[in-house]
Coordinates of C-alpha atoms in Angstrom, one line a residue:
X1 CA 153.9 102.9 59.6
X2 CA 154.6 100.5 56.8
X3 CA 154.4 96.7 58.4
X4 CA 156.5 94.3 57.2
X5 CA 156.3 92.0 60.4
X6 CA 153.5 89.5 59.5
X7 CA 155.7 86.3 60.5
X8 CA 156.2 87.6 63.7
X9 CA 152.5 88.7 64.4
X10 CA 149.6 89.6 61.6
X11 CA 148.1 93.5 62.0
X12 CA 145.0 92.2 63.5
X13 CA 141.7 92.4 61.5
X14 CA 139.2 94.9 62.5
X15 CA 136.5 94.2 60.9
X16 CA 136.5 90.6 62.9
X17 CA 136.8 92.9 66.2
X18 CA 133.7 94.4 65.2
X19 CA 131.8 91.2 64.6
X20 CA 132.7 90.1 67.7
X21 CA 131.7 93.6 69.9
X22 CA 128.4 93.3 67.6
X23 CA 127.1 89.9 69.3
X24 CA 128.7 90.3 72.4
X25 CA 125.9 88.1 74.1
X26 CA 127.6 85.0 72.0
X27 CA 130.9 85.0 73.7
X28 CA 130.5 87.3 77.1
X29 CA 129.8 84.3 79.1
X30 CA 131.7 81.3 80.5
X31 CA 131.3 78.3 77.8
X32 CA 131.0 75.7 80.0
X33 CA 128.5 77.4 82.5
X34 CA 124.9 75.8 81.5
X35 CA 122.8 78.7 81.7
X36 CA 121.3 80.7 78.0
X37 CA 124.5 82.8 77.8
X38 CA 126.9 80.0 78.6
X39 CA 124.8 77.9 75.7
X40 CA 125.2 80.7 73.1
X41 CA 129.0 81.0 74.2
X42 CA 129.6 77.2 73.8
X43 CA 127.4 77.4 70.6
X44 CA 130.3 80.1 69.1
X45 CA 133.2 77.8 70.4
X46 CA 132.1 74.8 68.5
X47 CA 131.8 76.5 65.6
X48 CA 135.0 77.5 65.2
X49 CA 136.1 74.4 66.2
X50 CA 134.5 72.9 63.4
X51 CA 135.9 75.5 61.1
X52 CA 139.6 75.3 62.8
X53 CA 139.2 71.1 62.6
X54 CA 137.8 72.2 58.4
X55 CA 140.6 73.8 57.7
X56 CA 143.5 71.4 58.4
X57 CA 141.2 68.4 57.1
X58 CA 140.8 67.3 61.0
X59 CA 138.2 65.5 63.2
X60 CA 137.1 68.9 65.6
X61 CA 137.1 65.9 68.3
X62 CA 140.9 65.7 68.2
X63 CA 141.3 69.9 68.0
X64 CA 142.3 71.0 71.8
X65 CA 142.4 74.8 71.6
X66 CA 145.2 76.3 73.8
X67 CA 146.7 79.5 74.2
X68 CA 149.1 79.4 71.3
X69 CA 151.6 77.4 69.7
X70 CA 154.1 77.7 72.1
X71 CA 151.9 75.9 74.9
X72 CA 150.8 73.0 72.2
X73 CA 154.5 72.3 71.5
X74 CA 155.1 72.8 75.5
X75 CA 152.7 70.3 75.7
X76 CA 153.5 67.5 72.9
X77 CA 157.4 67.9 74.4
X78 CA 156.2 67.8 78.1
X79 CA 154.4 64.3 77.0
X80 CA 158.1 62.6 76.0
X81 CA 160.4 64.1 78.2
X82 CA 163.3 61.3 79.4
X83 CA 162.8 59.9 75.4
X84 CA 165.0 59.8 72.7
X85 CA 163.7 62.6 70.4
X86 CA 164.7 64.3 67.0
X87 CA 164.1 67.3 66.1
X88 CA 165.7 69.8 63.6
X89 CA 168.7 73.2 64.7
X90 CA 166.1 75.9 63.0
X91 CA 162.8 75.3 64.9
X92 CA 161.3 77.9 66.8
X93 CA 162.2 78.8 70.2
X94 CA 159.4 77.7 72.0
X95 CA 161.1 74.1 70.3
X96 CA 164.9 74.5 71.1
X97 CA 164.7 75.9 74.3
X98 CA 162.0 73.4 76.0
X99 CA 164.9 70.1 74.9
X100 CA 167.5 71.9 76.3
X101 CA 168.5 69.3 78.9
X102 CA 166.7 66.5 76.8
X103 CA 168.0 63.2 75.0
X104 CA 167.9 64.8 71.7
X105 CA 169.6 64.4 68.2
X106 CA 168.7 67.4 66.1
X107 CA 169.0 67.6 62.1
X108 CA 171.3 69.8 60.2
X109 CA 169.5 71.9 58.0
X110 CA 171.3 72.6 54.6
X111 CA 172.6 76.1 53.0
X112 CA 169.4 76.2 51.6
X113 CA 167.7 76.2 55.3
X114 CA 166.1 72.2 54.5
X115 CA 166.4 68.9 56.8
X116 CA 166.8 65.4 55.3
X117 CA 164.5 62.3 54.9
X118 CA 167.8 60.6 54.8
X119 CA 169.1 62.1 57.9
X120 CA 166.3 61.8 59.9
X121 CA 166.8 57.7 58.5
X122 CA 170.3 57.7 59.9
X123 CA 169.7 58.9 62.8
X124 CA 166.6 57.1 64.1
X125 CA 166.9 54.6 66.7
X126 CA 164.6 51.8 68.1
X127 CA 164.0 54.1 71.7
X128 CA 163.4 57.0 69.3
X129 CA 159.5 57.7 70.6
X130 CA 159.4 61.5 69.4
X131 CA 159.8 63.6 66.2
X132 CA 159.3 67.4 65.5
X133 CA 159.9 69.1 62.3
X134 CA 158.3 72.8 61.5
X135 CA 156.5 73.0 58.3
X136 CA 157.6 76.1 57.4
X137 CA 160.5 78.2 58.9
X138 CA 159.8 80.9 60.6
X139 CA 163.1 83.1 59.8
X140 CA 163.6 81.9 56.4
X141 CA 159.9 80.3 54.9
X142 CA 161.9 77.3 53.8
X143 CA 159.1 74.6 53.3
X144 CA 160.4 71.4 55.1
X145 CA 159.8 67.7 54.1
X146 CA 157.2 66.9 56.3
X147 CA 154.9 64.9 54.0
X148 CA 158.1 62.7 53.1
X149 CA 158.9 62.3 56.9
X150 CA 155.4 62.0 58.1
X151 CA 154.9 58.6 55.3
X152 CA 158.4 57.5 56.3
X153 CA 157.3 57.2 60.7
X154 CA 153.4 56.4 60.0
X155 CA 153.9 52.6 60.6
X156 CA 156.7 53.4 63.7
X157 CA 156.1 53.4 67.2
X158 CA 157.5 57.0 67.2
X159 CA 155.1 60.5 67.7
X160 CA 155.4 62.5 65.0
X161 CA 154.8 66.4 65.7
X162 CA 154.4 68.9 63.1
X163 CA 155.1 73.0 64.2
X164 CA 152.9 74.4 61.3
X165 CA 152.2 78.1 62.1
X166 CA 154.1 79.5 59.6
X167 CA 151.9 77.2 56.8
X168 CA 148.7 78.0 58.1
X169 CA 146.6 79.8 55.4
X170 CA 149.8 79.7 53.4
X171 CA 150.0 76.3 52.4
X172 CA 147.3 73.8 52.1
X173 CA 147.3 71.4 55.4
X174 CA 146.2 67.8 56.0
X175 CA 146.8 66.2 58.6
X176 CA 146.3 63.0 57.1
X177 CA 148.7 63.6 54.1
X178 CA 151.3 64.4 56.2
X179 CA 150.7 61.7 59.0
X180 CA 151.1 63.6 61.6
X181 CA 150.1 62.4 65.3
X182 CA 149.6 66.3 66.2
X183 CA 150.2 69.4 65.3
X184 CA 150.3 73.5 66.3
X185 CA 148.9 76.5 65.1
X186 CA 148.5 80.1 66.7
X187 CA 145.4 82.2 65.6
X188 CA 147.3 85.7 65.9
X189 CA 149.8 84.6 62.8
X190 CA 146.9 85.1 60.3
X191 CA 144.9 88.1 61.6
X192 CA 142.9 86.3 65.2
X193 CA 143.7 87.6 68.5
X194 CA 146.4 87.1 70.4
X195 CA 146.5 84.6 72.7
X196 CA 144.8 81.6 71.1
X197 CA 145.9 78.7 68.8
X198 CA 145.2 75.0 69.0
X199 CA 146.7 71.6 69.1
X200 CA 145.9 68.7 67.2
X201 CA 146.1 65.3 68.5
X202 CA 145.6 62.0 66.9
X203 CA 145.6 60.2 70.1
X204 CA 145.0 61.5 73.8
X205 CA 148.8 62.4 75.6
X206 CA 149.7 63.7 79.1
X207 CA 147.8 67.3 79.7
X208 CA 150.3 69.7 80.6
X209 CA 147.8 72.4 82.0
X210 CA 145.6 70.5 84.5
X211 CA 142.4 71.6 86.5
X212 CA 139.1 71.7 85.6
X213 CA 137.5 69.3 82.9
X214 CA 137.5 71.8 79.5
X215 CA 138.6 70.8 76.6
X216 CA 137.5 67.1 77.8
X217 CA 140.1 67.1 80.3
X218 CA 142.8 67.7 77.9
X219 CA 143.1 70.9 78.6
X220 CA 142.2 73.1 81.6
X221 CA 141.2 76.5 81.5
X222 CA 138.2 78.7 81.1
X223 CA 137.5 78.7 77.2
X224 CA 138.7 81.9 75.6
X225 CA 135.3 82.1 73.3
X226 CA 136.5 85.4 70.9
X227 CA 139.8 83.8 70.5
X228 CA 138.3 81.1 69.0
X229 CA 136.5 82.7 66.9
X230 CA 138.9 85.3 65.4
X231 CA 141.3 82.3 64.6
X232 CA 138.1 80.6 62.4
X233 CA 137.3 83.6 60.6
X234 CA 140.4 85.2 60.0
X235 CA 141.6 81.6 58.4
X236 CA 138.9 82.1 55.6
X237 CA 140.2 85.8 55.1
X238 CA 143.7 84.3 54.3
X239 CA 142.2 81.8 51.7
X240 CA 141.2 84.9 49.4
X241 CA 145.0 86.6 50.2
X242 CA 147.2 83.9 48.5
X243 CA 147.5 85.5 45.2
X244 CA 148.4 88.9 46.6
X245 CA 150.9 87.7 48.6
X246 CA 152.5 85.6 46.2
X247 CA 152.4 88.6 43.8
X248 CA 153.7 90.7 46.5
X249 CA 156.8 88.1 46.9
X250 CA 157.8 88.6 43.8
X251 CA 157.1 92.0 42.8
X252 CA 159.4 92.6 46.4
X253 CA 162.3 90.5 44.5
X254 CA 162.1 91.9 41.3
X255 CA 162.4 95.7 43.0
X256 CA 165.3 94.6 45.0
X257 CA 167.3 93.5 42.1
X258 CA 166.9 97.5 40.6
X259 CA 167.9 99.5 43.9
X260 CA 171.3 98.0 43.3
X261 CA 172.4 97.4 46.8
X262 CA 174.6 93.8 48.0
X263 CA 172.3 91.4 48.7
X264 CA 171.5 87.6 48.6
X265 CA 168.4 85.8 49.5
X266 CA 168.9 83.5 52.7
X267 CA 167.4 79.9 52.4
X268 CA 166.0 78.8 49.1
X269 CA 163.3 80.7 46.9
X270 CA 162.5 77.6 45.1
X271 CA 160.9 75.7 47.8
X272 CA 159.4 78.1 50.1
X273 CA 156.4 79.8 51.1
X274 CA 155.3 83.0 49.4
X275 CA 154.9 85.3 53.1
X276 CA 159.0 85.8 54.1
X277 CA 161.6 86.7 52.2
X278 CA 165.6 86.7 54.4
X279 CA 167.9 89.2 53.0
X280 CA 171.8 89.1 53.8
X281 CA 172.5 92.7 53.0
X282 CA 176.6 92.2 53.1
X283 CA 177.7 96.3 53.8
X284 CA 175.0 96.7 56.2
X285 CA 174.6 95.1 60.2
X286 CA 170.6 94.0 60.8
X287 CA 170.3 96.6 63.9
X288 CA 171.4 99.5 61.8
X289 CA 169.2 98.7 59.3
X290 CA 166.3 98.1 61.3
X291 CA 167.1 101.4 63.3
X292 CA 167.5 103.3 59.7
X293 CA 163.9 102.0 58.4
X294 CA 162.1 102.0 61.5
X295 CA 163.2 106.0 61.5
X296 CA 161.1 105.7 58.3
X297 CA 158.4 104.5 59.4
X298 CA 159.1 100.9 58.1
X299 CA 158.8 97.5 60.4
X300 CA 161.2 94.3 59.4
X301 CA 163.0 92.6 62.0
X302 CA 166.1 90.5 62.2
X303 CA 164.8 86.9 63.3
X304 CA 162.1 85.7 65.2
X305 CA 160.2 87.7 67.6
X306 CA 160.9 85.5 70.6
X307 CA 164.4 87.1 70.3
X308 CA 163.8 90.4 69.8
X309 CA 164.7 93.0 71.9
X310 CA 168.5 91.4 72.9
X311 CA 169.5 91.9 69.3
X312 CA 171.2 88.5 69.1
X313 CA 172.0 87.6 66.3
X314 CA 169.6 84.4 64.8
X315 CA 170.1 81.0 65.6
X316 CA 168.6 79.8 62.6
X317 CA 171.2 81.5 60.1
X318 CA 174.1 81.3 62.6
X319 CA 173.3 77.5 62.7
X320 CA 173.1 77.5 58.7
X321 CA 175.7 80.2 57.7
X322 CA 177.4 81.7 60.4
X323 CA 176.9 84.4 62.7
X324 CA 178.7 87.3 60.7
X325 CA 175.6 86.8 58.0
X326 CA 173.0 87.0 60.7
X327 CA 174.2 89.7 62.0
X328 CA 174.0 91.2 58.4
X329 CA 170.5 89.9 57.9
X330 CA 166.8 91.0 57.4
X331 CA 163.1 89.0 57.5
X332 CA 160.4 90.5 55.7
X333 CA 157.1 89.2 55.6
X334 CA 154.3 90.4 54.3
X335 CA 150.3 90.1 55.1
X336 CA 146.7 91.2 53.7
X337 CA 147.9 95.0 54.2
X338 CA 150.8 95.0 52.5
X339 CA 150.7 97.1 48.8
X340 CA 152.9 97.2 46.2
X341 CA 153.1 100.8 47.5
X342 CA 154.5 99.9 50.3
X343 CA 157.5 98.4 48.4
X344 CA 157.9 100.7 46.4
X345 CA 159.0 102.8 49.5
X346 CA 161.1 100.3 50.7
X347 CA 163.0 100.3 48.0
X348 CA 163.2 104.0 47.8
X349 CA 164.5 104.1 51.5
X350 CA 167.0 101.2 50.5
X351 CA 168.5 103.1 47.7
X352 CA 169.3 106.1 49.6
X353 CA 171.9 103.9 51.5
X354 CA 173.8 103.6 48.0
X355 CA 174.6 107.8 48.3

């Protein structure tokens, strides 16, 4: 199989699997037990806090690991709930679907799949106490103005959050340069296992999983140890997989232009990141395509992975284009894996669609 699915979850790396099952003894044990095995498991969790805290410029005191994204935004949301909040129409599921219900103005992304500083301006009131706005969409890789928001609320009494899986070992993060008050990543989107991510917080908010006192009471839970550990070493791998990627991106655009077929790119090429590329192919409907390269041994989807399965078209180009496009539309994404090989057969399974 040819995998072209990193945005929805990386292949996972092997070669971290077998670091971990080679010191088992360093993360077998419950990390907060206070016996030699809990030590050396508490010893591996720190670490990679450290490293995790390293890599987004962060104090690893203010780094709360969870079990993904989708908790940490759970969480930051489940903080403000009966506030006046902004957010944006393209942010991920685990976003959209916890305000539903919510006092909540959203931001109208652009044709080119981007929110405004000067809408956000517009439309902030004096009760406005929380803002979230992905760094990078998920669907289309668009990178949003976060840095320009974050300056803009740094000196407001209003909670800035920052959805930046997508950016993470893409794009350079600082939490500091983008002002942020907290922000979420999950470890499987660059090659960790599943089940692990983190949230940062500038300041202490509600927990939203209580019970015992990990994570100094921010978070209860028994620590998952080799989660933690994939997510620090796999974000180091990423750091040495820029270039290909970004080479990759282009090489993928370049071929796409020769096979000939009716296409446009969905979003904006200029200011995105180099792992996604969304593809309105105009004679062809998303689940026959995706049926027609899967029975070539080729992964894509059509939008994000929370919605797959259903076949619905995606929100974030219905709510930027219209439905009619996403239901003509591709993502592809690519990760350390990927070869120029593999596009190459792509296009060669694209072009047959032209006889």
């Amino acid at each position: 199989m040819i995998y072209f699915d990193y945005a929805a979850t990386s292949l996972k790396r092997k070669e971290i699997i077998e670091e971990i099952l080679a010191k088992f003894e360093d993360f077998d044990a419950n990390a907060d037990s206070t016996h030699g095995l809990g030590r050396k498991a508490k010893k591996s969790l720190e670490e990679a806090r450290r490293k995790i805290a390293s890599s987004i410029k962060a104090d690893p005191r203010r780094v709360i690991f969870t079990s993904g994204a989708s908790e940490s935004n759970n969480t930051v949301i489940n903080a403000y709930r009966g506030s006046n909040i902004i957010s944006t129409n393209i942010e991920h599921d685990s976003i959209l679907n916890n305000l539903e219900g919510e006092k909540v103005t959203y931001l109208k992304a652009d044709k080119h799949g981007l929110v405004s500083l000067d809408d956000l301006k517009s439309k902030l009131k004096d009760d406005t106490k929380l803002v979230i706005v992905m760094f990078v969409n998920n669907e289309l890789s668009t990178i949003e103005p976060v840095r320009e928001i974050g300056e803009y609320l740094k000196d407001k009494p209003v909670h800035f959050h920052v959805d930046a899986v997508q950016a993470y070992g893409h794009l350079d993060i600082d939490v500091d340069e983008i002002f942020c008050d907290s922000l979420s990543l999950s470890g499987h989107k660059v090659g960790g296992i599943n089940g692990f991510g983190i949230l940062y917080l500038r300041e202490d908010i509600e927990p939203f999983i209580k019970g015992g006192e990990q994570e100094k009471h921010r978070r209860a839970g028994t620590s998952f140890v080799m989660g933690a550990y994939s997510m620090a070493e796999a974000f180091e791998k990423t750091l040495t997989e820029r270039e290909k990627i970004r080479d990759l991106k282009k090489y993928f655009l370049a071929e796409l232009d020769k096979v000939k077929i009716n296409y446009e790119i969905n979003g904006s090429l200029d200011n995105s990141s180099d792992h996604i590329v969304n593809v309105y192919f105009k004679d062809f409907k998303s689940d026959f395509l995706l049926t027609y390269l899967d029975m070539h041994g080729i992964c894509a989807s059509a939008g994000s992975a929370c919605r797959a399965g259903a076949l619905e078209p995606s929100r974030v180009l219905t709510n930027i284009y219209d439905e009619e496009r996403a239901l003509h539309s591709l993502r592809f994404s690519f990760g350390y894996k990927n070869e120029k090989a593999d596009i190459d057969y792509l296009m060669k399974v694209l072009k047959e669609l032209n006889k």
